[in-house]
CSV table of C-alpha atoms in Angstrom, one decimal:
chain,number,residue,atom,x,y,z
A,1,MET,CA,-37.0,-81.7,-56.3
A,2,GLN,CA,-33.4,-81.8,-55.2
A,3,GLN,CA,-31.0,-81.1,-58.0
A,4,PRO,CA,-28.2,-83.5,-58.5
A,5,ILE,CA,-24.9,-82.6,-56.8
A,6,ASP,CA,-23.1,-83.1,-60.1
A,7,ALA,CA,-24.9,-80.0,-61.5
A,8,PHE,CA,-22.9,-77.8,-59.2
A,9,MET,CA,-19.5,-79.5,-59.7
A,10,GLY,CA,-18.7,-77.4,-62.8
A,11,MET,CA,-19.6,-74.1,-61.3
A,12,GLU,CA,-16.6,-71.9,-60.5
A,13,GLU,CA,-16.4,-69.9,-57.3
A,14,GLU,CA,-16.7,-66.2,-57.8
A,15,GLU,CA,-13.4,-64.4,-57.6
A,16,VAL,CA,-13.2,-62.0,-54.7
A,17,VAL,CA,-11.4,-58.8,-55.7
A,18,GLU,CA,-9.7,-57.2,-52.7
A,19,VAL,CA,-10.0,-53.4,-52.6
A,20,PRO,CA,-6.8,-51.6,-51.7
A,21,GLU,CA,-6.9,-49.9,-48.3
A,22,TRP,CA,-6.0,-46.5,-49.7
A,23,LYS,CA,-9.1,-46.4,-51.9
A,24,LYS,CA,-11.2,-46.0,-48.8
A,25,TYR,CA,-9.7,-42.6,-48.1
A,26,VAL,CA,-9.7,-41.0,-51.6
A,27,ASP,CA,-13.0,-39.1,-51.1
A,28,SER,CA,-12.1,-37.9,-47.6
A,29,ILE,CA,-8.9,-35.9,-48.4
A,30,THR,CA,-9.3,-32.6,-46.5
A,31,LYS,CA,-5.9,-31.9,-44.9
A,32,PRO,CA,-2.2,-32.8,-45.2
A,33,ALA,CA,-2.4,-35.4,-42.5
A,34,CYS,CA,-4.6,-37.5,-44.9
A,35,ALA,CA,-1.4,-38.3,-46.8
A,36,LEU,CA,-0.6,-40.9,-44.2
A,37,HIS,CA,-3.3,-43.1,-45.6
A,38,PHE,CA,-1.4,-43.4,-48.8
A,39,PHE,CA,1.9,-44.6,-47.3
A,40,GLU,CA,2.8,-47.9,-45.9
A,41,GLU,CA,5.6,-49.3,-43.6
A,42,ILE,CA,5.3,-46.1,-41.6
A,43,ILE,CA,8.0,-45.6,-39.0
A,44,ARG,CA,7.8,-42.8,-36.4
A,45,LYS,CA,10.9,-41.7,-34.6
A,46,ASP,CA,10.7,-41.5,-30.9
A,47,CYS,CA,10.4,-38.0,-29.3
A,48,SER,CA,10.1,-36.3,-32.7
A,49,GLN,CA,7.5,-35.7,-35.4
A,50,GLN,CA,9.6,-37.3,-38.1
A,51,ILE,CA,7.9,-39.9,-40.2
A,52,LYS,CA,9.3,-42.4,-42.7
A,53,GLY,CA,7.0,-44.3,-45.1
A,54,ALA,CA,6.8,-45.8,-48.5
A,55,CYS,CA,4.3,-44.5,-51.1
A,56,VAL,CA,1.7,-47.2,-51.8
A,57,PHE,CA,1.8,-46.3,-55.5
A,58,CYS,CA,5.5,-46.0,-56.4
A,59,LYS,CA,7.1,-47.5,-53.3
A,60,PHE,CA,9.4,-44.5,-53.0
A,61,SER,CA,10.5,-43.8,-49.4
A,62,VAL,CA,9.8,-40.4,-48.0
A,63,ILE,CA,11.0,-38.9,-44.7
A,64,SER,CA,9.0,-36.0,-43.4
A,65,THR,CA,8.5,-33.9,-40.4
A,66,GLY,CA,4.8,-34.1,-40.1
A,67,SER,CA,2.8,-34.7,-43.3
A,68,SER,CA,4.0,-31.9,-45.6
A,69,ARG,CA,6.6,-33.8,-47.6
A,70,LEU,CA,4.3,-36.8,-47.8
A,71,MET,CA,1.6,-34.7,-49.4
A,72,VAL,CA,4.1,-33.0,-51.8
A,73,HIS,CA,5.3,-36.4,-52.9
A,74,LEU,CA,1.8,-37.6,-53.7
A,75,MET,CA,1.1,-34.5,-55.7
A,76,LYS,CA,4.2,-35.3,-57.9
A,77,CYS,CA,4.1,-39.1,-57.8
A,78,PRO,CA,4.2,-40.4,-61.4
A,79,VAL,CA,2.1,-43.4,-60.5
A,80,ALA,CA,-0.5,-41.9,-58.1
A,81,PRO,CA,-4.1,-41.6,-59.5
A,82,LYS,CA,-5.2,-38.2,-60.7
A,83,GLY,CA,-8.0,-38.1,-58.2
A,84,VAL,CA,-5.5,-38.4,-55.3
A,85,LYS,CA,-3.1,-35.8,-56.8
A,86,ASP,CA,-5.9,-33.3,-57.5
A,87,SER,CA,-7.3,-33.7,-54.0
A,88,PHE,CA,-4.0,-32.9,-52.3
A,89,LYS,CA,-3.4,-30.0,-54.7
A,90,LEU,CA,-6.7,-28.5,-53.6
A,91,VAL,CA,-5.7,-29.0,-50.0
A,92,GLU,CA,-2.4,-27.2,-50.7
A,93,GLU,CA,-4.1,-24.3,-52.6
A,94,ARG,CA,-6.4,-23.7,-49.6
A,95,ALA,CA,-3.5,-23.8,-47.1
A,96,SER,CA,-1.5,-21.5,-49.3
A,97,LEU,CA,-4.3,-19.0,-49.7
A,98,LYS,CA,-4.9,-19.1,-45.9
A,99,ARG,CA,-1.2,-18.4,-45.2
A,100,LYS,CA,-1.1,-15.6,-47.7
A,101,THR,CA,-4.2,-14.0,-46.2
A,102,LYS,CA,-2.9,-14.3,-42.7
A,103,ALA,CA,0.5,-12.8,-43.8
A,104,GLU,CA,-1.3,-9.8,-45.5
A,105,GLN,CA,-3.4,-9.3,-42.4
A,106,ILE,CA,-0.3,-9.2,-40.1
A,107,LEU,CA,1.5,-6.8,-42.5
A,108,SER,CA,-1.5,-4.5,-42.7
A,109,ALA,CA,-1.9,-4.5,-38.9
A,110,LYS,CA,1.8,-3.8,-38.4
A,111,GLU,CA,1.7,-0.9,-40.9
A,112,GLU,CA,-1.4,0.6,-39.3
A,113,MET,CA,0.2,0.4,-35.8
A,114,GLU,CA,3.4,2.1,-37.1
A,115,PHE,CA,1.3,4.8,-38.8
A,116,LYS,CA,-0.7,5.5,-35.7
A,117,ALA,CA,2.5,5.6,-33.6
A,118,SER,CA,4.2,8.0,-36.0
A,119,THR,CA,1.1,10.2,-36.1
A,120,LYS,CA,0.9,10.3,-32.3
A,121,ARG,CA,4.6,11.3,-32.1
A,122,ILE,CA,4.0,14.2,-34.5
A,123,THR,CA,0.9,15.3,-32.7
A,124,ASN,CA,2.6,15.2,-29.3
A,125,ALA,CA,5.4,17.3,-30.7
A,126,GLY,CA,3.0,20.2,-31.0
A,127,SER,CA,2.0,20.0,-34.6
A,128,PRO,CA,-1.6,21.3,-35.0
A,129,GLN,CA,-2.4,18.7,-37.7
A,130,PRO,CA,-1.1,15.2,-38.2
A,131,GLN,CA,1.4,15.4,-41.0
A,132,LEU,CA,2.2,12.8,-43.6
A,133,SER,CA,4.7,10.5,-42.0
A,134,GLN,CA,7.6,8.8,-43.6
A,135,GLN,CA,5.8,5.5,-43.1
A,136,THR,CA,2.9,6.5,-45.3
A,137,ILE,CA,5.3,7.8,-48.0
A,138,LYS,CA,7.1,4.4,-48.0
A,139,LEU,CA,3.7,2.6,-48.2
A,140,SER,CA,2.6,4.8,-51.1
A,141,MET,CA,5.9,4.2,-53.0
A,142,ARG,CA,5.7,0.5,-52.4
A,143,THR,CA,2.1,0.4,-53.8
A,144,GLY,CA,3.3,2.3,-56.9
A,145,CYS,CA,6.2,-0.1,-57.4
A,146,LYS,CA,3.9,-3.1,-57.1
A,147,GLU,CA,1.6,-1.7,-59.7
A,148,ALA,CA,4.5,-1.1,-62.1
A,149,ALA,CA,5.8,-4.6,-61.5
A,150,ASP,CA,2.3,-6.1,-62.1
A,151,LYS,CA,2.0,-4.3,-65.4
A,152,ALA,CA,5.4,-5.3,-66.5
A,153,ILE,CA,4.6,-9.0,-65.9
A,154,ALA,CA,1.2,-8.6,-67.6
A,155,ARG,CA,2.8,-7.0,-70.7
A,156,PHE,CA,5.3,-9.9,-70.9
A,157,PHE,CA,2.4,-12.4,-70.8
A,158,TYR,CA,0.4,-10.5,-73.4
A,159,SER,CA,3.2,-9.9,-75.8
A,160,ASN,CA,4.4,-13.5,-75.7
A,161,ALA,CA,0.9,-15.1,-75.8
A,162,LEU,CA,1.5,-16.9,-72.6
A,163,PRO,CA,-1.5,-18.7,-71.0
A,164,PHE,CA,-2.8,-16.9,-67.9
A,165,SER,CA,-2.9,-20.3,-66.1
A,166,ALA,CA,0.9,-20.1,-66.0
A,167,ALA,CA,0.5,-17.4,-63.3
A,168,SER,CA,-1.5,-19.6,-61.0
A,169,HIS,CA,0.3,-18.5,-57.8
A,170,HIS,CA,-1.8,-20.7,-55.5
A,171,GLU,CA,0.0,-23.8,-56.8
A,172,ALA,CA,2.6,-25.1,-54.2
A,173,ASP,CA,5.1,-26.1,-56.9
A,174,SER,CA,4.4,-23.3,-59.3
A,175,TYR,CA,7.4,-22.3,-61.4
A,176,TYR,CA,5.9,-18.9,-61.8
A,177,ARG,CA,5.8,-18.3,-58.1
A,178,GLU,CA,9.3,-19.8,-57.7
A,179,MET,CA,10.6,-17.4,-60.4
A,180,ILE,CA,9.0,-14.3,-58.8
A,181,ASN,CA,10.4,-15.2,-55.3
A,182,ALA,CA,13.9,-15.8,-56.7
A,183,VAL,CA,13.9,-12.5,-58.5
A,184,ALA,CA,12.8,-10.7,-55.4
A,185,LEU,CA,15.5,-12.3,-53.3
A,186,ALA,CA,18.1,-11.4,-56.0
A,187,GLY,CA,17.5,-7.7,-55.4
A,188,SER,CA,17.0,-4.7,-57.6
A,189,GLY,CA,20.3,-5.1,-59.4
A,190,TYR,CA,19.5,-8.5,-60.8
A,191,GLN,CA,20.0,-9.0,-64.5
A,192,PRO,CA,17.9,-11.8,-66.0
A,193,PRO,CA,19.6,-14.3,-68.3
A,194,GLY,CA,19.6,-13.8,-72.1
A,195,ALA,CA,18.7,-16.2,-74.9
A,196,HIS,CA,22.3,-17.6,-75.0
A,197,ALA,CA,22.2,-18.6,-71.3
A,198,LEU,CA,18.7,-19.9,-71.5
A,199,GLY,CA,19.6,-22.2,-74.4
A,200,GLY,CA,23.0,-23.1,-73.0
A,201,ARG,CA,24.2,-23.5,-69.5
A,202,LEU,CA,20.8,-23.1,-67.8
A,203,LEU,CA,19.2,-25.6,-70.1
A,204,ASP,CA,22.0,-28.1,-69.3
A,205,SER,CA,21.6,-27.4,-65.6
A,206,CYS,CA,17.8,-27.9,-65.6
A,207,TYR,CA,18.2,-31.1,-67.5
A,208,ASP,CA,20.7,-32.4,-65.0
A,209,GLU,CA,18.3,-31.6,-62.2
A,210,MET,CA,15.5,-33.4,-64.0
A,211,GLU,CA,17.7,-36.5,-64.4
A,212,SER,CA,18.7,-36.4,-60.7
A,213,ASP,CA,15.0,-36.1,-59.8
A,214,ILE,CA,14.0,-39.1,-61.8
A,215,LYS,CA,16.9,-41.2,-60.4
A,216,ALA,CA,15.9,-40.2,-56.8
A,217,ARG,CA,12.3,-41.2,-57.4
A,218,ASP,CA,13.2,-44.5,-59.1
A,219,PRO,CA,16.8,-45.5,-58.2
A,220,ASP,CA,16.7,-49.0,-59.6
A,221,GLY,CA,14.5,-48.2,-62.6
A,222,HIS,CA,11.9,-50.8,-61.7
A,223,THR,CA,9.0,-48.3,-61.8
A,224,ALA,CA,10.0,-46.9,-65.1
A,225,ASP,CA,10.3,-50.4,-66.6
A,226,LYS,CA,6.9,-51.3,-65.3
A,227,PHE,CA,4.9,-48.2,-66.0
A,228,GLY,CA,7.1,-46.2,-68.4
A,229,CYS,CA,8.5,-42.7,-67.5
A,230,THR,CA,7.4,-39.3,-68.8
A,231,TYR,CA,8.6,-36.1,-67.2
A,232,VAL,CA,6.0,-33.4,-67.6
A,233,SER,CA,5.1,-30.1,-66.0
A,234,ASP,CA,2.1,-27.8,-66.1
A,235,GLY,CA,4.0,-24.9,-64.7
């Protein structure tokens, strides 16, 4: 028996929820180039690799040569989902480890070649036995210095009850790695800041940088007004 048409008049149509385009790519993040899926209004400059796009989450515009800055932005974006951030952090960790391994291999190969060359020169000079070259002495000294530096850092962590996770050197934006690199560049005569500097001018300087970073990410304050703003760091 055919039901009356009036019986269907009160039924509401099912609401169709549109799935954002970026959600299709969350589970397939495997390389920096995947960051392009999370940007819109992408503009590519002619005859260059420069890309400009707006983050789909916070609408902040990023200019990048390739996809590196796009990926870095997504890892730090205050509005991006945790799953997206974690996926790109994992990509960066793998890339960082690969770069480090390659650099160590190149350095090791270079030292081996220099050692063989120096040994050959000594042998050709008429020495009956290859002698310990200056290169091997330098290598031995560097190994000893590294061990001493590692122990000094370890003692600092132990004596101040610092979490070992703070030394995660695979993180692209690790403050620990940034600190070590800066000290190395400063040279052997570098004197670290004392308590007065840490609680004074350096604290003010870091605070000013934080304020500038927030304003750069959200110039008009719309994102902060909509979602709130909390500046956090995991080291």
